[in-house]
Short mmCIF file of C-alpha atoms in Angstrom, two decimals:
data_model
loop_
_atom_site.label_atom_id
_atom_site.label_comp_id
_atom_site.label_asym_id
_atom_site.label_seq_id
_atom_site.Cartn_x
_atom_site.Cartn_y
_atom_site.Cartn_z
CA UNK A 123 -0.11 0.05 0.01
CA UNK A 124 1.39 3.26 -0.88
CA UNK A 125 1.34 6.53 1.17
CA UNK A 126 -1.19 8.02 -0.36
CA UNK A 127 -3.59 5.08 -0.24
CA UNK A 128 -2.29 4.75 3.47
CA UNK A 129 -3.50 8.05 4.48
CA UNK A 130 -6.74 8.06 2.99
CA UNK A 131 -7.54 4.72 4.61
CA UNK A 132 -6.93 6.42 7.65
CA UNK A 133 -9.91 9.12 6.98
CA UNK A 134 -13.23 7.53 7.47
CA UNK A 135 -14.97 6.69 10.58
CA UNK A 136 -14.74 2.88 10.52
CA UNK A 137 -15.49 0.50 13.36
CA UNK A 138 -12.20 -1.42 12.56
CA UNK A 139 -8.75 0.05 12.93
CA UNK A 140 -7.18 -0.30 9.78
CA UNK A 141 -3.83 -1.92 10.66
CA UNK A 142 -2.43 -2.17 7.18
CA UNK A 143 -2.74 1.54 6.45
CA UNK A 144 -1.09 2.04 9.81
CA UNK A 145 1.86 -0.44 9.35
CA UNK A 146 2.18 1.14 5.85
CA UNK A 147 2.62 4.64 7.35
CA UNK A 148 5.35 3.34 9.84
CA UNK A 149 7.27 2.00 6.90
CA UNK A 150 7.00 5.21 4.88
CA UNK A 151 7.21 7.89 7.94
CA UNK A 152 9.45 10.24 6.47
CA UNK A 153 6.74 10.84 4.02
CA UNK A 154 3.69 10.34 6.38
CA UNK A 155 5.10 12.94 9.10
CA UNK A 156 4.63 15.99 7.17
CA UNK A 157 0.89 14.79 6.03
CA UNK A 158 -0.07 13.86 9.65
CA UNK A 159 1.58 17.36 11.12
CA UNK A 160 -0.56 19.07 8.46
CA UNK A 161 -3.94 17.47 9.44
CA UNK A 162 -3.24 18.39 13.16
CA UNK A 163 -2.13 21.85 12.40
CA UNK A 164 -5.36 22.09 10.13
CA UNK A 165 -7.48 20.83 13.06
CA UNK A 166 -6.18 23.37 15.44
CA UNK A 167 -6.78 26.26 13.02
CA UNK A 168 -10.58 25.50 13.08
CA UNK A 169 -11.01 23.46 16.18
CA UNK A 170 -14.93 24.32 16.29
CA UNK A 171 -15.34 22.46 12.95
CA UNK A 172 -17.35 19.22 13.05
CA UNK A 173 -15.19 16.15 12.66
CA UNK A 174 -15.51 15.03 9.06
CA UNK A 175 -12.89 12.55 9.08
CA UNK A 176 -10.91 10.48 11.66
CA UNK A 177 -7.08 11.44 10.41
CA UNK A 178 -6.72 13.99 12.96
CA UNK A 179 -7.25 11.08 15.58
CA UNK A 180 -4.93 8.83 14.00
CA UNK A 181 -2.65 11.56 13.50
CA UNK A 182 -2.30 12.70 17.18
CA UNK A 183 -1.64 8.79 18.21
CA UNK A 184 0.68 8.03 15.37
CA UNK A 185 3.00 11.10 16.01
CA UNK A 186 2.98 10.06 19.75
CA UNK A 187 3.69 6.41 18.81
CA UNK A 188 6.80 7.53 16.60
CA UNK A 189 8.22 10.09 18.92
CA UNK A 190 7.90 12.67 16.54
CA UNK A 191 9.59 15.86 18.07
CA UNK A 192 7.98 18.32 15.61
CA UNK A 193 4.48 17.19 17.05
CA UNK A 194 5.28 18.33 20.64
CA UNK A 195 4.56 21.99 20.04
CA UNK A 196 1.08 21.02 18.54
CA UNK A 197 0.28 18.90 21.73
CA UNK A 198 1.25 22.04 23.66
CA UNK A 199 -1.23 24.05 21.54
CA UNK A 200 -4.01 21.58 22.08
CA UNK A 201 -3.31 21.67 26.03
CA UNK A 202 -3.42 25.33 25.95
CA UNK A 203 -7.03 25.48 24.33
CA UNK A 204 -10.05 26.77 26.19
CA UNK A 205 -12.41 24.44 27.91
CA UNK A 206 -15.06 24.52 25.45
CA UNK A 207 -12.92 24.04 22.53
CA UNK A 208 -10.64 21.40 24.19
CA UNK A 209 -13.47 18.98 25.00
CA UNK A 210 -14.92 19.49 21.78
CA UNK A 211 -11.49 18.53 20.04
CA UNK A 212 -10.09 15.72 22.11
CA UNK A 213 -13.03 14.54 24.56
CA UNK A 214 -11.87 11.40 26.50
CA UNK A 215 -8.80 11.18 24.58
CA UNK A 216 -7.32 14.39 26.60
CA UNK A 217 -7.27 11.97 29.85
CA UNK A 218 -6.49 8.70 28.16
CA UNK A 219 -3.28 9.68 25.81
CA UNK A 220 -2.32 13.40 26.16
CA UNK A 221 0.68 12.51 28.92
CA UNK A 222 2.04 9.99 26.65
CA UNK A 223 1.60 12.55 23.62
CA UNK A 224 3.74 15.00 25.69
CA UNK A 225 6.21 12.91 27.22
CA UNK A 226 7.02 10.67 24.05
CA UNK A 227 7.53 13.93 21.95
CA UNK A 228 9.05 16.61 24.25
CA UNK A 229 12.58 15.86 23.40
CA UNK A 230 14.08 17.50 26.35
CA UNK A 231 11.68 20.38 26.64
CA UNK A 232 10.70 19.51 29.90
CA UNK A 233 10.44 23.26 30.95
CA UNK A 234 7.35 23.62 28.35
CA UNK A 235 5.63 20.97 30.29
CA UNK A 236 6.20 22.49 33.59
CA UNK A 237 4.81 25.85 32.13
CA UNK A 238 1.59 23.91 31.37
CA UNK A 239 1.38 22.38 34.81
CA UNK A 240 1.90 26.01 36.42
CA UNK A 241 -0.45 28.11 34.04
CA UNK A 242 -3.71 28.77 36.26
CA UNK A 243 -5.70 29.94 33.11
CA UNK A 244 -5.43 26.40 31.48
CA UNK A 245 -7.78 23.30 31.79
CA UNK A 246 -7.13 21.73 35.05
CA UNK A 247 -7.27 18.15 33.15
CA UNK A 248 -4.79 19.35 30.63
CA UNK A 249 -2.55 20.57 33.16
CA UNK A 250 -2.90 17.34 35.21
CA UNK A 251 -2.10 15.45 32.18
CA UNK A 252 1.18 17.52 31.68
CA UNK A 253 1.95 16.54 35.44
CA UNK A 254 1.46 12.72 34.43
CA UNK A 255 3.50 13.09 31.63
CA UNK A 256 6.54 13.87 33.67
CA UNK A 257 5.85 10.49 35.62
CA UNK A 258 6.03 9.14 32.23
CA UNK A 259 9.31 10.35 31.62
CA UNK A 260 10.71 9.05 35.02
CA UNK A 261 9.27 5.55 34.25
CA UNK A 262 10.97 5.73 30.86
CA UNK A 263 14.31 6.83 32.50
CA UNK A 264 14.24 10.01 30.90
CA UNK A 265 13.83 12.06 34.10
CA UNK A 266 15.39 11.36 37.32
CA UNK A 267 13.75 10.57 40.56
CA UNK A 268 15.73 13.55 42.08
CA UNK A 269 14.50 16.05 39.63
CA UNK A 270 10.80 14.81 39.77
CA UNK A 271 10.75 14.79 43.62
CA UNK A 272 12.36 18.29 43.62
CA UNK A 273 9.80 19.32 40.98
CA UNK A 274 6.86 18.20 42.86
CA UNK A 275 7.98 19.91 46.19
CA UNK A 276 8.50 23.08 44.10
CA UNK A 277 5.14 23.01 42.64
CA UNK A 278 3.55 22.42 45.95
CA UNK A 279 4.95 24.97 47.77
CA UNK A 280 5.21 27.70 45.13
CA UNK A 281 4.17 27.03 41.41
CA UNK A 282 0.51 26.23 42.11
CA UNK A 283 -1.94 28.76 42.86
CA UNK A 284 -3.37 28.68 46.24
CA UNK A 285 -7.00 27.80 45.15
CA UNK A 286 -8.66 24.60 45.23
CA UNK A 287 -8.63 22.73 42.35
CA UNK A 288 -7.75 19.49 40.60
CA UNK A 289 -4.16 20.20 39.83
CA UNK A 290 -3.10 19.85 43.33
CA UNK A 291 -4.73 16.28 43.21
CA UNK A 292 -2.61 15.78 40.10
CA UNK A 293 0.64 16.90 41.76
CA UNK A 294 0.02 15.10 44.77
CA UNK A 295 -0.84 11.74 43.01
CA UNK A 296 2.68 11.99 41.51
CA UNK A 297 4.47 13.21 44.64
CA UNK A 298 2.67 9.86 46.12
CA UNK A 299 3.66 7.46 43.47
CA UNK A 300 7.14 8.49 43.84
CA UNK A 301 7.36 9.26 47.48
CA UNK A 302 8.76 12.72 46.52
CA UNK A 303 11.10 13.67 49.23
CA UNK A 304 10.08 16.74 51.55
CA UNK A 305 6.46 16.76 49.86
CA UNK A 306 4.53 15.09 52.47
CA UNK A 307 4.01 17.99 54.99
CA UNK A 308 3.04 20.07 51.91
CA UNK A 309 0.67 17.65 50.79
CA UNK A 310 -1.11 17.44 54.47
CA UNK A 311 -1.26 21.21 54.70
CA UNK A 312 -2.90 21.33 51.23
CA UNK A 313 -5.48 19.01 52.30
CA UNK A 314 -5.83 21.02 55.52
CA UNK A 315 -6.22 24.23 53.75
CA UNK A 316 -8.80 22.77 51.22
CA UNK A 317 -6.51 23.27 48.31
CA UNK A 318 -7.01 19.24 47.35
CA UNK A 319 -10.26 17.29 47.51
CA UNK A 320 -10.23 14.57 49.63
CA UNK A 321 -13.15 13.10 47.40
CA UNK A 322 -10.37 12.18 44.77
CA UNK A 323 -8.30 10.68 47.50
CA UNK A 324 -8.11 10.42 50.79
CA UNK A 325 -4.92 11.90 52.66
CA UNK A 326 -4.83 8.86 54.85
CA UNK A 327 -4.30 6.72 52.26
CA UNK A 328 -1.36 9.23 50.71
CA UNK A 329 0.21 8.95 54.33
CA UNK A 330 0.05 5.26 54.08
CA UNK A 331 1.78 5.03 50.72
CA UNK A 332 4.51 7.22 52.35
CA UNK A 333 5.14 4.51 55.04
CA UNK A 334 6.33 1.76 52.57
CA UNK A 335 9.99 1.33 51.52
CA UNK A 336 10.76 3.87 48.25
CA UNK A 337 11.65 0.53 46.20
CA UNK A 338 8.40 -1.25 46.89
CA UNK A 339 6.63 2.32 46.10
CA UNK A 340 8.33 3.03 43.05
CA UNK A 341 7.68 -0.57 41.85
CA UNK A 342 4.13 -0.43 42.28
CA UNK A 343 3.85 2.73 40.46
CA UNK A 344 5.69 1.35 37.40
CA UNK A 345 3.00 -1.54 37.48
CA UNK A 346 0.08 1.01 37.47
CA UNK A 347 1.70 2.82 34.54
CA UNK A 348 0.47 1.36 31.27
CA UNK A 349 3.14 2.66 28.48
CA UNK A 350 1.80 3.77 25.07
CA UNK A 351 1.80 0.57 23.13
CA UNK A 352 0.62 1.04 19.77
CA UNK A 353 -1.90 3.38 17.68
CA UNK A 354 -4.00 0.36 17.25
CA UNK A 355 -4.29 -0.35 20.88
CA UNK A 356 -4.98 3.47 22.11
CA UNK A 357 -7.58 3.77 19.29
CA UNK A 358 -9.40 0.63 19.96
CA UNK A 359 -10.87 2.61 22.77
CA UNK A 360 -12.80 4.43 20.63
CA UNK A 361 -13.40 3.09 17.08
CA UNK A 362 -15.89 0.48 18.36
CA UNK A 363 -18.57 3.55 18.27
CA UNK A 364 -17.67 4.58 14.61
CA UNK A 365 -19.62 3.60 11.78
CA UNK A 366 -22.76 3.65 13.52
CA UNK A 367 -25.63 5.61 12.24
CA UNK A 368 -25.83 8.95 13.84
CA UNK A 369 -27.56 11.39 11.95
CA UNK A 370 -28.51 13.91 14.89
CA UNK A 371 -31.74 15.13 15.74
CA UNK A 372 -34.63 14.57 13.15
CA UNK A 373 -37.36 17.15 13.17
CA UNK A 374 -39.68 13.99 13.71
CA UNK A 375 -37.87 12.63 16.61
CA UNK A 376 -37.80 16.15 18.23
CA UNK A 377 -41.68 16.93 18.03
CA UNK A 378 -42.57 13.27 19.05
CA UNK A 379 -42.78 14.78 22.58
CA UNK A 380 -45.70 16.88 21.80
CA UNK A 381 -47.76 13.66 21.70
CA UNK A 382 -47.40 14.02 25.74
CA UNK A 383 -48.69 17.28 26.23
CA UNK A 384 -51.79 17.56 27.94
CA UNK A 385 -54.90 17.94 26.22
CA UNK A 386 -56.42 21.70 26.23
CA UNK A 387 -59.87 22.49 24.74
CA UNK A 388 -60.64 25.84 23.40
CA UNK A 389 -63.67 27.42 25.34
CA UNK A 390 -67.14 26.61 23.10
CA UNK A 391 -68.29 29.59 21.33
CA UNK A 392 -70.14 27.90 18.19
CA UNK A 393 -73.99 28.56 18.41
CA UNK A 394 -76.35 25.85 17.88
CA UNK A 395 -75.70 23.69 14.88
CA UNK A 396 -78.43 23.45 12.09
CA UNK A 397 -79.39 20.29 10.07
CA UNK A 398 -77.75 21.67 6.86
CA UNK A 399 -74.86 23.58 8.63
CA UNK A 400 -71.19 21.66 8.59
CA UNK A 401 -70.77 19.28 11.14
CA UNK A 402 -68.78 20.81 13.95
CA UNK A 403 -66.73 17.47 14.16
CA UNK A 404 -64.67 19.03 11.15
CA UNK A 405 -65.53 16.28 8.73
CA UNK A 406 -66.55 18.71 6.31
CA UNK A 407 -69.97 16.84 5.80
CA UNK A 408 -73.47 18.45 6.53
CA UNK A 409 -74.43 17.95 10.19
CA UNK A 410 -77.45 15.92 9.24
CA UNK A 411 -75.40 13.68 7.52
CA UNK A 412 -72.74 13.15 9.93
CA UNK A 413 -73.20 13.64 13.70
CA UNK A 414 -76.57 14.46 14.50
CA UNK A 415 -77.45 11.16 15.81
CA UNK A 416 -74.62 11.26 18.22
CA UNK A 417 -76.23 14.10 20.32
CA UNK A 418 -73.91 16.80 21.47
CA UNK A 419 -70.39 17.24 19.25
CA UNK A 420 -67.72 18.77 20.89
CA UNK A 421 -65.36 21.25 18.43
CA UNK A 422 -62.13 20.16 17.62
CA UNK A 423 -59.48 20.38 20.07
CA UNK A 424 -57.39 23.60 20.11
CA UNK A 425 -53.94 24.76 21.54
CA UNK A 426 -54.47 27.62 23.89
CA UNK A 427 -51.80 30.34 23.95
CA UNK A 428 -50.57 32.09 27.02
CA UNK A 429 -53.10 34.49 26.79
CA UNK A 430 -55.80 31.90 26.76
CA UNK A 431 -56.75 32.59 23.18
CA UNK A 432 -56.56 29.61 20.61
CA UNK A 433 -53.24 29.72 18.63
CA UNK A 434 -53.54 31.08 14.96
CA UNK A 435 -52.41 28.58 12.42
CA UNK A 436 -49.54 30.98 11.15
CA UNK A 437 -47.99 30.56 14.64
CA UNK A 438 -48.56 26.91 14.71
CA UNK A 439 -45.09 25.83 13.46
CA UNK A 440 -43.16 28.35 15.74
CA UNK A 441 -45.34 27.22 18.62
CA UNK A 442 -44.85 23.50 18.18
CA UNK A 443 -40.88 24.27 18.32
CA UNK A 444 -41.42 26.66 21.21
CA UNK A 445 -43.93 23.79 23.17
CA UNK A 446 -41.62 20.65 22.52
CA UNK A 447 -38.50 22.73 23.89
CA UNK A 448 -40.27 23.38 26.90
CA UNK A 449 -41.22 19.74 27.35
CA UNK A 450 -38.05 18.29 26.62
CA UNK A 451 -36.48 20.90 28.99
CA UNK A 452 -39.05 19.51 31.77
CA UNK A 453 -37.43 16.23 31.23
CA UNK A 454 -34.06 17.46 31.73
CA UNK A 455 -33.21 16.76 27.69
CA UNK A 456 -31.45 20.08 27.53
CA UNK A 457 -29.76 18.90 24.19
CA UNK A 458 -32.97 18.20 22.72
CA UNK A 459 -34.66 21.53 23.90
CA UNK A 460 -31.88 23.47 22.38
CA UNK A 461 -32.41 22.02 19.06
CA UNK A 462 -36.11 22.65 19.32
CA UNK A 463 -35.47 26.20 20.14
CA UNK A 464 -32.90 27.20 17.18
CA UNK A 465 -35.69 25.79 15.00
CA UNK A 466 -38.37 27.77 16.90
CA UNK A 467 -35.84 31.12 16.61
CA UNK A 468 -35.69 30.34 12.87
CA UNK A 469 -39.29 30.06 12.13
CA UNK A 470 -39.94 33.79 14.35
CA UNK A 471 -36.91 35.21 12.81
CA UNK A 472 -38.71 34.98 9.55
CA UNK A 473 -42.37 35.71 10.46
CA UNK A 474 -42.03 38.30 13.19
CA UNK A 475 -42.82 41.69 11.78
CA UNK A 476 -40.25 44.46 11.36
CA UNK A 477 -42.09 46.92 13.30
CA UNK A 478 -42.15 44.81 16.32
CA UNK A 479 -39.36 46.33 18.58
CA UNK A 480 -40.60 45.48 21.94
CA UNK A 481 -41.23 41.76 22.55
CA UNK A 482 -43.79 42.64 25.22
CA UNK A 483 -46.09 43.78 22.94
CA UNK A 484 -45.81 40.67 20.55
CA UNK A 485 -49.29 39.42 21.78
CA UNK A 486 -50.86 42.74 21.81
CA UNK A 487 -49.68 43.25 18.09
CA UNK A 488 -50.85 39.70 16.92
CA UNK A 489 -47.33 39.20 16.22
CA UNK A 490 -46.91 36.07 18.10
CA UNK A 491 -48.95 34.11 20.37
CA UNK A 492 -47.81 30.66 22.07
CA UNK A 493 -47.53 28.50 24.72
CA UNK A 494 -45.58 31.04 26.56
CA UNK A 495 -45.25 35.25 26.00
CA UNK A 496 -42.38 35.85 23.40
CA UNK A 497 -40.39 37.81 26.06
CA UNK A 498 -40.56 34.98 28.52
CA UNK A 499 -39.40 32.30 25.87
CA UNK A 500 -36.69 34.71 24.93
CA UNK A 501 -35.09 35.08 28.45
CA UNK A 502 -35.96 31.03 28.72
CA UNK A 503 -33.78 30.38 25.85
CA UNK A 504 -31.19 32.40 26.88
CA UNK A 505 -30.82 30.50 30.35
CA UNK A 506 -30.96 27.02 28.59
CA UNK A 507 -28.06 28.42 26.33
CA UNK A 508 -25.90 28.98 29.45
CA UNK A 509 -26.55 25.52 30.92
CA UNK A 510 -26.00 23.71 27.55
CA UNK A 511 -23.12 26.18 26.46
CA UNK A 512 -20.94 24.96 29.51
CA UNK A 513 -20.16 21.76 27.86
CA UNK A 514 -20.94 21.98 24.17
CA UNK A 515 -18.69 24.09 21.94
CA UNK A 516 -21.47 24.19 19.24
CA UNK A 517 -23.69 25.67 21.67
CA UNK A 518 -21.46 28.25 22.83
CA UNK A 519 -20.90 29.28 19.41
CA UNK A 520 -24.46 29.57 18.53
CA UNK A 521 -25.03 31.53 21.86
CA UNK A 522 -22.53 34.13 21.12
CA UNK A 523 -24.47 34.77 17.78
CA UNK A 524 -28.11 34.80 19.44
CA UNK A 525 -27.21 36.99 22.55
CA UNK A 526 -25.75 39.59 19.97
CA UNK A 527 -28.84 39.11 17.67
CA UNK A 528 -31.66 39.62 19.80
CA UNK A 529 -30.86 42.93 21.59
CA UNK A 530 -30.38 44.24 18.09
CA UNK A 531 -33.40 42.88 16.49
CA UNK A 532 -35.64 44.00 19.26
CA UNK A 533 -34.19 47.70 19.98
CA UNK A 534 -36.87 48.60 22.71
CA UNK A 535 -35.72 45.31 24.83
CA UNK A 536 -35.98 46.01 28.49
CA UNK A 537 -32.35 47.30 29.79
CA UNK A 538 -31.79 44.85 32.26
CA UNK A 539 -32.57 41.99 29.91
CA UNK A 540 -29.92 43.56 27.52
CA UNK A 541 -27.50 43.74 30.04
CA UNK A 542 -28.06 39.89 31.12
CA UNK A 543 -27.51 39.17 27.62
CA UNK A 544 -24.50 41.07 27.20
CA UNK A 545 -22.79 39.28 30.21
CA UNK A 546 -23.93 35.96 29.08
CA UNK A 547 -22.28 36.79 25.74
CA UNK A 548 -19.04 37.97 27.27
CA UNK A 549 -18.97 34.51 29.17
CA UNK A 550 -19.57 32.72 26.24
CA UNK A 551 -16.51 34.43 24.36
CA UNK A 552 -14.48 33.70 27.36
CA UNK A 553 -15.24 30.08 26.94
CA UNK A 554 -14.40 29.73 23.21
CA UNK A 555 -10.97 31.94 23.91
CA UNK A 556 -11.61 35.17 23.23
CA UNK A 557 -11.11 36.80 26.52
CA UNK A 558 -10.02 40.25 25.09
CA UNK A 559 -13.34 40.30 23.37
CA UNK A 560 -15.07 39.23 26.62
CA UNK A 561 -13.54 41.99 28.78
CA UNK A 562 -14.26 44.91 26.17
CA UNK A 563 -17.79 43.72 25.92
CA UNK A 564 -18.15 44.15 29.93
CA UNK A 565 -15.73 47.43 29.74
CA UNK A 566 -18.59 48.80 27.10
CA UNK A 567 -21.17 47.90 29.60
CA UNK A 568 -19.68 49.83 32.33
CA UNK A 569 -19.24 52.72 29.98
CA UNK A 570 -23.03 52.77 28.88
CA UNK A 571 -24.37 52.08 32.22
CA UNK A 572 -21.60 53.23 34.98
CA UNK A 573 -24.47 53.37 37.58
CA UNK A 574 -25.22 49.75 37.42
CA UNK A 575 -22.97 47.16 39.13
CA UNK A 576 -23.38 44.04 36.64
CA UNK A 577 -20.52 45.03 34.23
CA UNK A 578 -18.00 45.42 37.33
CA UNK A 579 -19.27 42.30 39.01
CA UNK A 580 -18.90 40.36 35.90
CA UNK A 581 -15.51 41.75 35.34
CA UNK A 582 -14.66 40.81 38.88
CA UNK A 583 -15.78 37.61 38.75
CA UNK A 584 -13.89 36.92 35.42
CA UNK A 585 -10.63 37.74 37.07
CA UNK A 586 -11.30 36.11 40.41
CA UNK A 587 -14.31 33.66 41.46
CA UNK A 588 -14.74 32.10 37.74
CA UNK A 589 -11.21 32.62 36.54
CA UNK A 590 -10.62 28.93 36.30
CA UNK A 591 -13.80 28.28 34.30
CA UNK A 592 -13.31 31.08 31.71
CA UNK A 593 -9.49 30.22 30.92
CA UNK A 594 -8.29 33.61 32.49
CA UNK A 595 -5.35 34.11 34.80
CA UNK A 596 -6.64 35.02 38.14
CA UNK A 597 -5.71 38.34 39.32
CA UNK A 598 -7.62 38.78 42.76
CA UNK A 599 -6.43 42.34 43.40
CA UNK A 600 -8.02 43.50 39.78
CA UNK A 601 -11.09 41.60 40.97
CA UNK A 602 -11.33 43.53 44.11
CA UNK A 603 -10.90 46.93 42.40
CA UNK A 604 -13.84 46.22 39.90
CA UNK A 605 -15.89 45.69 42.77
CA UNK A 606 -14.60 48.78 44.52
CA UNK A 607 -15.31 50.71 41.59
CA UNK A 608 -18.86 49.40 41.62
CA UNK A 609 -18.98 50.75 45.24
CA UNK A 610 -18.17 54.25 44.26
CA UNK A 611 -20.50 54.49 40.87
CA UNK A 612 -23.20 52.12 40.96
CA UNK A 613 -27.00 52.69 42.51
CA UNK A 614 -27.45 48.98 42.94
CA UNK A 615 -24.87 47.24 44.90
CA UNK A 616 -26.75 45.40 47.22
CA UNK A 617 -28.52 43.35 44.24
CA UNK A 618 -25.47 41.94 43.35
CA UNK A 619 -24.08 41.24 46.80
CA UNK A 620 -20.87 43.67 46.26
CA UNK A 621 -20.10 43.89 49.92
CA UNK A 622 -20.33 39.95 50.36
CA UNK A 623 -18.23 39.53 47.23
CA UNK A 624 -15.63 41.96 48.49
CA UNK A 625 -15.22 40.13 51.73
CA UNK A 626 -14.83 36.60 50.10
CA UNK A 627 -12.36 38.15 47.58
CA UNK A 628 -10.24 39.57 50.68
CA UNK A 629 -10.23 36.39 52.20
CA UNK A 630 -9.41 34.58 49.09
CA UNK A 631 -6.40 37.17 48.41
CA UNK A 632 -5.31 36.49 51.66
CA UNK A 633 -5.24 32.80 51.27
CA UNK A 634 -3.60 32.92 48.07
CA UNK A 635 -0.78 35.04 49.33
CA UNK A 636 0.05 32.94 52.38
CA UNK A 637 2.84 30.14 51.88
CA UNK A 638 1.60 26.68 52.24
CA UNK A 639 4.13 26.10 55.31
#
């Protein structure tokens, strides 16, 4: 098999690993390497794209297997992706293989691995995988026990930010496995101060591990370490799901939930039916030829709007998507609700009149009457997007567009709703790695409405309480300054708990400045 055919065999998502193609790639590595590196680079340029082929996944594993030093900067770039993009691109591969990818390709660039471990703006699982890669280098006799032991102590004592986080458990895990000299008192203090999570591993277990002879501890660590065997072995964990039909959500499947909605009848308004009148059952026949002998006939069922009126035919499509979304949401099927409400907004976008600038007037104008008031649904969709976007890069990207479009479409939207949407859009931008744009949006909010505390609080949270979630390097003094500015200029500080937030930030700042020992 020539190299072109081998690479092409790695592109489709099939349920069987193409071993012959992988062997050909290995035999012709000089030719294959630049193609595989290009596939990784191309995917990193557009990390939000849906996977159209499997080549990227084979490429990152093959480059690790072949110890391709040119791939190391690409793995570092992967580790530095913001949370939403990293999860979208890597999924479970992040915690299954990134440590081996870094270790097998670093070619002595250990300082760059340490920089990943020590960067508080990065995904904590990526940081932990970077720490695990140092353990891999120890077991492969690339890094000495003395050097790794010393680094564990250095990380615990001064390199990790002193706030709770999974990275503490990651470093402690490595220190425990190798019985890092001088690390145990630091580990005990980390548990005492709540920096390490006992739910991940109890301190008593770590203390017990330190009681074992060092050779025994290292031997047990080596036995637990499962080195990278082959791309086939690494990929077999994933390919069993490939090749299965997955066309996403069909409209029919999404709307099936409407069959479960309660039946609602429109109030009877029909006058007495004459013998020659159309039958009220809706058959199209005359009453005397249809239901006259059946006694009283109930009018056909109709859905009622939030105002209690029958829903007009011109609003049925949008309302069905709206109602289906609510029904899915009540079932905690957030992804299905998201798909329904995307379709609802597509329908509303094309049918709402341009003169409707205030969504609270939609029902009075007859622009839309549905299962809920339009302005309520717009905000409910905003809240749903906030939930779905936490673990879904596609939803995050959609939310950025939606939260910009709605205030532009409805110029007379209430100012507090506009502020909420601007704040949510800022968080979504940060989740996509666009921190500068996110901060600029909140600074614009403050300039436009300096007497409202929301912009100051959002900026404070971004640099303080929510820094890890939003991939921002924590800056507690800066977070405190934003709240102090709110106290000086805003009139609604009590509504946003500015004083309690300041108290908590000052406690956090004192804790972060305090040495571990």
